[in-house]
Amino acid sequence: MTVVIGFEGSANKIGIGIIKDGEVLSNPRRTYITPPGQGFMPSDTARHHRAVILTVLKEALEQAGLKPADIDCVAYTKGPGIGAPLVSVAPVARTVAQLWGKPLLGVNHCIGHIEMGRLITQGNNPTVLYVSGRNTQGGLVIAYSERRYRIFGETIDIAVGNCLDRFARVIKISNDPSPGYNIEQMAKKGTQYVELPYTVKGMDVSFSGILSHIEEASHKMLNSGQCAAEDLCFSLQETVFSMLVEITERAMAHCGSQEVLIVGGVGCNMRLQEMMGVMCKERGAKLFATDERFCIDNGAMIAQAGWEMFRAGQVTELEDSWITQRYRTDEVEVTWRD
Amino acid sequence: SASSPLTGSASSYPETSFSKKHNKHDGGDRRRKKPRNGPTGALSVYVPFPSPREAAIALRSLSPDREPRKGGISKHLALTGSTLSVRWRADEARILRVSVTSFLDHLALVMETMEMFGPPVAL
C-alpha cells in the first residue's frame, strides 16, 4: 500500500490531493479568479496561494481521514509554470516532508495530467493531447515511446488556453469559474462563422496570429454590429479545435495509435471532445477524456504521478528540489513504464 | 551642499552617496552605470528557532529555489545553532527590498507550516 500527497499551484489553481494505490482519497482545490478583463498576475496569485495553502492541506488530510504518519511520499509540482506561485507552494511541501520524515518528489505538471488521465480512463497506450493555458506546453501532442513522453506536435508560440483566455479579456467576459468555460457557453449561442486564420505548420500549431487577428477583428466587427461576441467565440473555438484535431490525427497516423486521451484544462471543453470524437469515430479509434475534477489543475494528479515515480524508486533530494518555469515533458525519464 | 542645476541655487539637502551617484546631471549618458565600489545595499537577518533541527528544516525548505533576478543580488543562508541567518548583497536598494520582502513572505509561510504540522518526527 502506497499513499502519496501531491501539491499543485503552478498557475491560478492551488490544489492538494491524496492518492492511495489508484484511489483518490481527497482532492480539495481553490482558484484565484480575477475580475473580467484582467488576467492573473504572478505575485497576486502567489499571495492567494500562500493565504490558503495550509487550509487546503488540512482539508486534504481531513477529507482523506489520514494522519501525516499514513503518508509515504510528498509530491509537488517542480514545473513548468509561473515562478511566483510555484515558489510559494514548494517550500510548504519541503517543510512537511521534513517534519513528517517522508521522501520528496518533484513532478512535471504535464506528466501529472497524463498519469491522472491514464489512471481514470484506463486507456492502453493513447495518443495524448495536452491542452491548457500553460505557455509553451498548452497545445501538445504526446505519445509514449521507450521511457519518454515524446512530443509529436506543439504550439510554437502561445498555448491554446492562453489564446482563449486572452480573447475572453478582450470581450471582457467573466473569469468565474474560468474564462474558457464562459467562452464555451457563449459559443453555443453563436449563429455565424467568422473566417479566421488557420495555422497548422506540419506537426505544430500557432495561435498568436489568430489571437492578434481576432482581437483586431472583434473591435471592428462588434462596433459595426457585423457579428455578435457569441459568433466570435464560436468561430475561435471551431478554428483552434480543428487545428488540434488535425495534429492529433497526424500523430495517430504516424504512431498507428487507436486511442486518444485529452488532458489539461481546455480538455473540459465539450465541443473539443465532440470534434475529436468525430475524428476518432471516422478512424475507428477510442476517445478518452476526464471531467473537470481532473482536467483542471489539481493536487491528486501530482500525487498520482508521484505514486508512479516513487514506486519506480525515484526521489528528489532537497538541494535538487528547485522549481523551474520551463520543464519540457520529454525531459523526464519515464522509469515506471516499459 | 550640492547645487541644483535646475534652480541654480544651493540645495539644502546634504550630499549623500545616493545623491552623488544619482544627481550627476552630466547631460551625457543617462543610463545608470554599475557602481564601481561594489554593492550599495546589504542586509542581514537572524531568525531564531526552537531547535537546530527546526532551523535546518527552514533552511532546507527556503534555499533550493534560485533568485528570480539573474544579476544585481546575492543571498546567502546559513545556520548557527538554532538561528537561521540570511545575508543579502545588492546593487540597488530597490532590488534588495524586493528580494527581502519575498523571502520574508516565504519564511512566514514555512514557520506557519511548522507551527501547524510540527514538531518534527523523531529521527
Coordinates of C-alpha atoms in Angstrom, one line a residue:
Chain A
M1 CA 0.0 0.0 0.0
T2 CA 1.4 3.4 -1.1
V3 CA -0.1 6.7 -0.1
V4 CA 1.1 9.9 -1.8
I5 CA 0.1 13.5 -1.2
G6 CA 0.5 16.0 -4.1
F7 CA 0.8 19.8 -4.1
E8 CA -0.1 21.7 -7.2
G9 CA 0.0 25.5 -7.5
S10 CA 1.8 26.4 -10.7
A11 CA -0.9 28.7 -12.1
N12 CA -4.0 30.2 -10.6
K13 CA -5.3 26.9 -9.0
I14 CA -3.9 25.7 -5.7
G15 CA -4.8 22.0 -5.1
I16 CA -3.6 19.3 -2.7
G17 CA -4.7 15.7 -3.2
I18 CA -4.0 12.3 -1.7
I19 CA -3.9 9.0 -3.7
K20 CA -3.7 5.5 -2.2
D21 CA -3.0 2.8 -4.8
G22 CA -5.1 4.4 -7.6
E23 CA -7.8 5.7 -5.3
V24 CA -8.4 9.4 -4.9
L25 CA -8.9 9.9 -1.2
S26 CA -9.2 13.7 -1.3
N27 CA -8.6 16.5 -3.8
P28 CA -9.6 19.9 -2.5
R29 CA -8.7 23.0 -4.6
R30 CA -9.1 26.8 -4.7
T31 CA -9.0 29.0 -7.8
Y32 CA -7.7 32.6 -7.8
I33 CA -10.2 34.4 -10.0
T34 CA -9.7 38.0 -11.3
P35 CA -12.3 40.5 -12.4
P36 CA -13.4 40.4 -16.1
G37 CA -10.9 41.8 -18.5
Q38 CA -7.9 41.0 -16.2
G39 CA -5.5 38.1 -16.2
F40 CA -4.0 36.8 -13.1
M41 CA -0.6 38.4 -12.1
P42 CA 2.2 36.3 -10.7
S43 CA 2.6 38.0 -7.3
D44 CA -1.1 38.3 -6.6
T45 CA -1.6 34.7 -7.5
A46 CA 1.3 33.7 -5.2
R47 CA -0.2 35.8 -2.4
H48 CA -3.5 34.0 -2.9
H49 CA -1.9 30.6 -2.7
R50 CA 0.1 31.4 0.4
A51 CA -3.0 32.6 2.2
V52 CA -5.0 29.4 1.6
I53 CA -2.5 26.6 1.2
L54 CA -2.4 25.4 4.8
T55 CA -6.2 25.4 5.0
V56 CA -6.3 23.3 1.8
L57 CA -3.6 21.0 3.3
K58 CA -5.7 20.4 6.4
E59 CA -8.8 19.7 4.3
A60 CA -6.9 17.2 2.2
L61 CA -5.8 15.2 5.3
E62 CA -9.2 15.5 7.0
Q63 CA -11.2 14.5 3.9
A64 CA -9.0 11.5 3.4
G65 CA -9.3 10.6 7.1
L66 CA -5.5 10.4 7.3
K67 CA -2.7 11.4 9.7
P68 CA 0.7 12.6 8.4
A69 CA 2.2 9.2 9.5
D70 CA 0.0 7.5 7.0
I71 CA 1.6 9.3 4.1
D72 CA 4.5 7.6 2.3
C73 CA 5.7 10.4 0.0
V74 CA 5.3 14.1 -0.6
A75 CA 5.0 15.1 -4.2
Y76 CA 4.8 18.7 -5.6
T77 CA 4.9 20.5 -8.9
K78 CA 8.5 21.2 -9.9
G79 CA 7.4 22.9 -13.1
P80 CA 6.6 24.1 -15.7
G81 CA 4.5 27.1 -14.6
I82 CA 4.7 30.6 -13.3
G83 CA 7.6 31.3 -11.0
A84 CA 6.0 33.2 -8.1
P85 CA 3.2 30.7 -7.4
L86 CA 5.5 27.7 -7.9
V87 CA 7.9 29.2 -5.4
S88 CA 5.2 29.8 -2.9
V89 CA 4.0 26.2 -2.9
A90 CA 7.2 24.2 -3.0
P91 CA 8.6 25.4 0.4
V92 CA 5.4 24.0 2.1
A93 CA 5.9 20.6 0.5
R94 CA 9.6 20.6 1.5
T95 CA 8.7 21.6 5.1
V96 CA 6.1 18.9 5.7
A97 CA 8.3 16.3 4.0
Q98 CA 11.0 17.1 6.6
L99 CA 8.6 17.5 9.5
W100 CA 7.0 14.1 8.7
G101 CA 10.2 12.4 7.7
K102 CA 9.0 11.5 4.3
P103 CA 10.8 11.5 0.9
L104 CA 10.1 14.3 -1.5
L105 CA 9.3 14.1 -5.2
G106 CA 9.3 16.9 -7.8
V107 CA 6.8 16.2 -10.5
N108 CA 6.4 17.6 -14.1
H109 CA 3.0 19.2 -14.2
C110 CA 2.1 17.9 -17.7
I111 CA 3.1 14.3 -16.6
G112 CA 0.7 14.8 -13.7
H113 CA -2.1 15.4 -16.2
I114 CA -1.1 12.4 -18.3
E115 CA -0.8 9.9 -15.4
M116 CA -4.2 11.0 -13.9
G117 CA -5.7 10.6 -17.4
R118 CA -4.2 7.1 -17.7
L119 CA -5.5 6.2 -14.2
I120 CA -9.0 7.5 -14.7
T121 CA -9.6 6.3 -18.2
Q122 CA -7.5 3.1 -18.2
G123 CA -6.5 3.7 -21.8
N124 CA -3.9 1.2 -23.1
N125 CA -1.4 3.5 -24.9
P126 CA -3.3 6.5 -26.2
T127 CA -2.0 9.5 -28.2
V128 CA -2.3 12.3 -25.6
L129 CA -3.5 15.8 -26.4
Y130 CA -2.5 18.1 -23.6
V131 CA -4.4 21.4 -23.9
S132 CA -4.2 24.1 -21.4
G133 CA -3.4 27.8 -20.8
R134 CA 0.2 26.9 -19.9
N135 CA 2.5 28.7 -22.2
T136 CA 5.0 26.6 -24.3
Q137 CA 3.1 23.5 -23.1
G138 CA -0.6 24.2 -23.8
G139 CA -1.1 22.5 -27.1
L140 CA 1.0 19.3 -27.1
V141 CA 0.5 16.0 -28.8
I142 CA 2.4 13.4 -26.9
A143 CA 2.9 9.7 -27.4
Y144 CA 4.8 7.3 -25.1
S145 CA 7.8 5.6 -26.5
E146 CA 10.7 3.9 -24.8
R147 CA 10.7 5.6 -21.5
R148 CA 9.8 9.1 -22.7
Y149 CA 6.6 11.0 -23.3
R150 CA 7.7 12.2 -26.8
I151 CA 6.3 15.4 -28.2
F152 CA 5.0 14.9 -31.7
G153 CA 3.5 18.3 -32.1
E154 CA 3.3 21.5 -30.1
T155 CA 2.4 25.1 -30.2
I156 CA 5.2 27.2 -31.5
D157 CA 4.1 30.3 -29.6
I158 CA 1.2 30.6 -27.1
A159 CA -1.0 27.9 -25.6
V160 CA -4.5 27.4 -26.9
G161 CA -5.9 28.1 -23.5
N162 CA -3.9 31.3 -23.3
C163 CA -5.4 32.3 -26.7
L164 CA -8.9 31.7 -25.4
D165 CA -8.3 33.4 -22.1
R166 CA -6.8 36.5 -23.7
F167 CA -9.7 36.7 -26.1
A168 CA -12.1 36.5 -23.1
R169 CA -10.3 39.5 -21.6
V170 CA -10.8 41.5 -24.9
I171 CA -14.5 40.9 -24.8
K172 CA -14.5 41.3 -21.0
I173 CA -16.4 38.2 -20.1
S174 CA -16.2 36.8 -16.5
N175 CA -13.3 34.7 -15.3
D176 CA -15.7 32.8 -13.0
P177 CA -15.4 29.8 -13.0
S178 CA -12.9 30.2 -15.8
P179 CA -12.7 32.3 -19.0
G180 CA -12.6 29.2 -21.2
Y181 CA -15.9 27.9 -19.7
N182 CA -17.6 31.1 -20.4
I183 CA -16.4 31.3 -24.0
E184 CA -17.7 27.7 -24.4
Q185 CA -21.2 28.8 -23.2
M186 CA -21.3 31.8 -25.4
A187 CA -20.0 29.8 -28.4
K188 CA -23.1 27.6 -28.1
K189 CA -25.2 30.7 -28.9
G190 CA -23.2 31.6 -32.0
T191 CA -25.1 31.8 -35.3
Q192 CA -22.5 32.8 -37.8
Y193 CA -19.0 31.6 -38.6
V194 CA -16.3 34.3 -39.0
E195 CA -13.3 33.3 -41.1
L196 CA -10.1 33.3 -39.0
P197 CA -6.5 32.3 -39.9
Y198 CA -5.9 28.6 -39.7
T199 CA -2.3 28.0 -38.7
V200 CA -1.1 24.4 -38.7
K201 CA 2.6 24.1 -39.5
G202 CA 3.4 20.5 -40.2
M203 CA 3.0 18.7 -36.9
D204 CA 2.9 22.0 -35.0
V205 CA 0.3 24.8 -34.4
S206 CA 0.5 28.5 -33.9
F207 CA -2.1 30.6 -32.0
S208 CA -0.6 34.1 -31.6
G209 CA -1.5 35.1 -35.1
I210 CA -5.1 34.0 -34.7
L211 CA -5.2 36.0 -31.4
S212 CA -4.0 39.2 -33.0
H213 CA -6.4 38.8 -35.8
I214 CA -9.4 38.2 -33.7
E215 CA -8.5 41.0 -31.3
E216 CA -8.5 43.4 -34.2
A217 CA -11.5 41.9 -35.9
S218 CA -13.6 41.9 -32.7
H219 CA -13.2 45.7 -32.2
K220 CA -14.2 46.4 -35.8
M221 CA -17.0 43.8 -36.2
L222 CA -18.6 44.3 -32.8
N223 CA -18.7 48.0 -33.1
S224 CA -20.2 47.9 -36.6
G225 CA -22.7 45.2 -35.5
Q226 CA -21.5 42.8 -38.2
C227 CA -21.5 40.0 -35.7
A228 CA -22.0 39.2 -32.0
A229 CA -19.4 38.2 -29.4
E230 CA -21.1 34.8 -29.4
D231 CA -20.2 34.4 -33.1
L232 CA -16.6 35.2 -32.5
C233 CA -16.4 32.7 -29.6
F234 CA -17.9 30.1 -31.8
S235 CA -15.5 30.8 -34.7
L236 CA -12.5 30.9 -32.5
Q237 CA -13.3 27.5 -30.9
E238 CA -14.1 25.9 -34.3
T239 CA -10.8 27.1 -35.7
V240 CA -8.4 26.3 -32.9
F241 CA -10.1 23.0 -32.1
S242 CA -10.0 21.9 -35.8
M243 CA -6.2 22.6 -35.8
L244 CA -5.7 20.5 -32.6
V245 CA -7.8 17.6 -34.1
E246 CA -5.7 17.8 -37.2
I247 CA -2.3 17.5 -35.5
T248 CA -3.7 14.8 -33.2
E249 CA -4.8 12.8 -36.2
R250 CA -1.4 13.2 -37.8
A251 CA 0.3 11.8 -34.7
M252 CA -2.1 8.9 -34.5
A253 CA -1.4 8.0 -38.2
H254 CA 2.3 8.3 -37.5
C255 CA 2.2 6.0 -34.4
G256 CA -0.5 3.7 -35.6
S257 CA -2.5 4.5 -32.5
Q258 CA -6.2 3.7 -32.0
E259 CA -6.7 5.8 -28.8
V260 CA -6.8 9.5 -27.9
L261 CA -6.6 10.9 -24.4
I262 CA -7.4 14.6 -23.9
V263 CA -5.9 16.2 -20.7
G264 CA -5.5 19.7 -19.4
G265 CA -7.9 22.5 -18.5
V266 CA -9.1 23.0 -22.1
G267 CA -9.9 19.3 -22.2
C268 CA -13.1 20.1 -20.2
N269 CA -14.5 21.7 -23.3
M270 CA -17.3 19.6 -24.7
R271 CA -17.0 21.0 -28.2
L272 CA -13.4 19.9 -28.4
Q273 CA -14.3 16.5 -27.1
E274 CA -17.2 16.3 -29.7
M275 CA -14.9 17.3 -32.6
M276 CA -12.2 14.9 -31.5
G277 CA -14.9 12.2 -31.1
V278 CA -16.0 12.7 -34.7
M279 CA -12.4 12.2 -36.0
C280 CA -11.9 9.1 -33.8
K281 CA -15.2 7.6 -35.0
E282 CA -14.0 8.0 -38.6
R283 CA -10.8 6.2 -37.8
G284 CA -12.4 3.6 -35.6
A285 CA -10.5 4.9 -32.6
K286 CA -11.5 5.4 -29.0
L287 CA -11.6 8.8 -27.2
F288 CA -10.8 9.2 -23.5
A289 CA -11.4 12.4 -21.5
T290 CA -11.7 13.2 -17.8
D291 CA -14.1 15.6 -16.1
E292 CA -13.4 19.0 -14.6
R293 CA -12.2 17.5 -11.3
F294 CA -9.1 16.2 -13.1
C295 CA -8.9 18.2 -16.4
I296 CA -8.3 21.3 -14.4
D297 CA -5.1 21.5 -12.4
N298 CA -5.4 19.6 -9.2
G299 CA -3.2 18.1 -6.4
A300 CA -4.3 14.4 -6.9
M301 CA -2.8 14.3 -10.4
I302 CA 0.6 15.3 -8.9
A303 CA 0.1 12.7 -6.2
Q304 CA -0.7 10.1 -8.9
A305 CA 2.5 10.9 -11.0
G306 CA 4.4 10.9 -7.7
W307 CA 2.9 7.5 -6.8
E308 CA 4.3 6.1 -10.1
M309 CA 7.6 7.7 -9.7
F310 CA 8.0 6.7 -6.1
R311 CA 7.2 3.1 -6.8
A312 CA 9.8 3.1 -9.6
G313 CA 12.3 4.2 -7.0
Q314 CA 12.6 7.9 -7.7
V315 CA 13.2 10.5 -5.1
T316 CA 14.1 14.2 -5.2
E317 CA 16.9 15.4 -2.9
L318 CA 16.1 18.7 -1.1
E319 CA 19.0 20.5 -2.7
D320 CA 17.7 19.5 -6.2
S321 CA 14.1 20.4 -5.4
W322 CA 14.3 23.9 -7.0
I323 CA 11.3 24.9 -9.1
T324 CA 11.6 25.8 -12.8
Q325 CA 9.3 27.7 -15.1
R326 CA 10.4 25.7 -18.1
Y327 CA 10.3 22.0 -18.0
R328 CA 9.6 20.0 -21.1
T329 CA 7.5 16.8 -20.9
D330 CA 10.2 14.9 -22.8
E331 CA 12.9 15.8 -20.3
V332 CA 11.6 13.3 -17.8
E333 CA 12.7 9.7 -17.8
V334 CA 9.5 7.6 -17.5
T335 CA 11.0 4.8 -15.5
W336 CA 7.6 3.5 -14.3
R337 CA 6.6 2.2 -17.8
D338 CA 8.3 -0.3 -20.1
Chain B
S1 CA 26.0 71.1 0.0
A2 CA 25.1 70.2 -3.6
S3 CA 24.0 72.8 -6.1
S4 CA 20.9 72.1 -8.2
P5 CA 21.3 72.8 -11.9
L6 CA 17.6 73.4 -12.2
T7 CA 17.3 76.3 -9.8
G8 CA 21.0 77.3 -9.8
S9 CA 20.8 77.7 -6.1
A10 CA 22.4 75.6 -3.4
S11 CA 20.4 72.6 -2.4
S12 CA 19.6 72.4 1.3
Y13 CA 19.9 68.6 1.3
P14 CA 23.3 67.2 2.4
E15 CA 25.2 65.4 -0.2
T16 CA 25.0 61.6 0.3
S17 CA 26.4 58.7 -1.5
F18 CA 23.0 58.2 -3.1
S19 CA 22.7 61.8 -4.3
K20 CA 26.3 61.7 -5.6
K21 CA 25.5 58.6 -7.6
H22 CA 22.1 59.7 -8.9
N23 CA 22.3 63.5 -9.3
K24 CA 25.3 63.8 -11.6
H25 CA 23.2 65.7 -14.2
D26 CA 26.2 65.5 -16.5
G27 CA 23.9 65.7 -19.5
G28 CA 25.7 62.8 -21.1
D29 CA 24.9 59.1 -20.8
R30 CA 21.7 58.9 -18.7
R31 CA 21.9 55.1 -18.3
R32 CA 22.6 54.0 -14.8
K33 CA 26.2 52.8 -14.6
K34 CA 27.2 49.9 -12.2
P35 CA 28.7 51.4 -9.1
R36 CA 32.5 51.0 -9.0
N37 CA 32.7 50.4 -5.3
G38 CA 30.7 47.2 -5.2
P39 CA 27.2 46.6 -3.8
T40 CA 25.3 49.6 -2.4
G41 CA 22.8 47.5 -0.4
A42 CA 23.4 44.9 2.3
L43 CA 21.2 43.4 4.9
S44 CA 21.5 40.6 7.4
V45 CA 18.5 38.9 9.1
Y46 CA 18.7 36.5 12.0
V47 CA 15.8 34.2 12.7
P48 CA 15.7 32.2 16.0
F49 CA 14.1 28.7 16.0
P50 CA 13.2 26.4 19.0
S51 CA 16.0 24.0 18.0
P52 CA 18.8 23.5 15.5
R53 CA 16.8 20.8 13.7
E54 CA 13.9 23.2 13.1
A55 CA 16.3 25.9 11.9
A56 CA 17.8 23.4 9.5
I57 CA 14.3 22.4 8.2
A58 CA 13.5 26.0 7.4
L59 CA 16.9 26.5 5.7
R60 CA 16.4 23.4 3.5
S61 CA 12.9 24.5 2.6
L62 CA 13.9 28.0 1.6
S63 CA 17.3 27.6 0.0
P64 CA 16.7 25.4 -3.1
D65 CA 15.0 28.0 -5.3
R66 CA 17.2 30.5 -7.2
E67 CA 16.6 34.2 -7.1
P68 CA 14.3 35.2 -9.9
R69 CA 16.5 38.1 -10.8
K70 CA 19.7 37.0 -12.6
G71 CA 22.1 39.7 -11.5
G72 CA 22.5 42.5 -9.0
I73 CA 21.6 40.5 -6.0
S74 CA 23.1 37.6 -3.9
K75 CA 21.6 35.9 -0.9
H76 CA 23.3 33.5 1.4
L77 CA 21.6 31.3 4.1
A78 CA 23.5 29.8 7.0
L79 CA 22.9 28.0 10.3
T80 CA 24.4 28.9 13.6
G81 CA 22.9 26.6 16.3
S82 CA 19.2 27.3 16.3
T83 CA 19.5 30.5 14.3
L84 CA 18.9 30.8 10.6
S85 CA 21.0 33.7 9.2
V86 CA 20.3 35.3 5.8
R87 CA 22.7 37.8 4.3
W88 CA 22.0 39.9 1.2
R89 CA 24.2 42.0 -1.1
A90 CA 22.6 44.1 -3.8
D91 CA 23.5 46.7 -6.3
E92 CA 20.4 48.8 -5.6
A93 CA 18.1 49.3 -2.6
R94 CA 15.1 48.6 -4.8
I95 CA 16.4 45.1 -5.8
L96 CA 17.3 44.4 -2.2
R97 CA 13.8 45.4 -1.0
V98 CA 12.1 43.1 -3.5
S99 CA 14.2 40.1 -2.5
V100 CA 13.9 40.6 1.2
T101 CA 10.2 41.1 1.1
S102 CA 9.7 38.0 -1.0
F103 CA 11.9 36.0 1.3
L104 CA 10.1 37.1 4.5
D105 CA 6.8 36.1 2.9
H106 CA 8.1 32.6 2.3
L107 CA 9.8 32.4 5.7
A108 CA 6.5 33.3 7.4
L109 CA 4.7 30.6 5.4
V110 CA 7.3 28.0 6.3
M111 CA 7.1 29.0 10.0
E112 CA 3.3 28.8 9.9
T113 CA 3.6 25.3 8.4
M114 CA 6.0 24.2 11.1
E115 CA 3.7 25.6 13.8
M116 CA 0.6 23.8 12.3
F117 CA 2.2 20.5 11.4
G118 CA 5.2 20.3 13.8
P119 CA 7.1 19.4 15.8
P120 CA 9.3 17.3 13.5
V121 CA 9.1 13.5 14.0
A122 CA 11.7 11.7 16.0
L123 CA 14.6 10.7 13.7

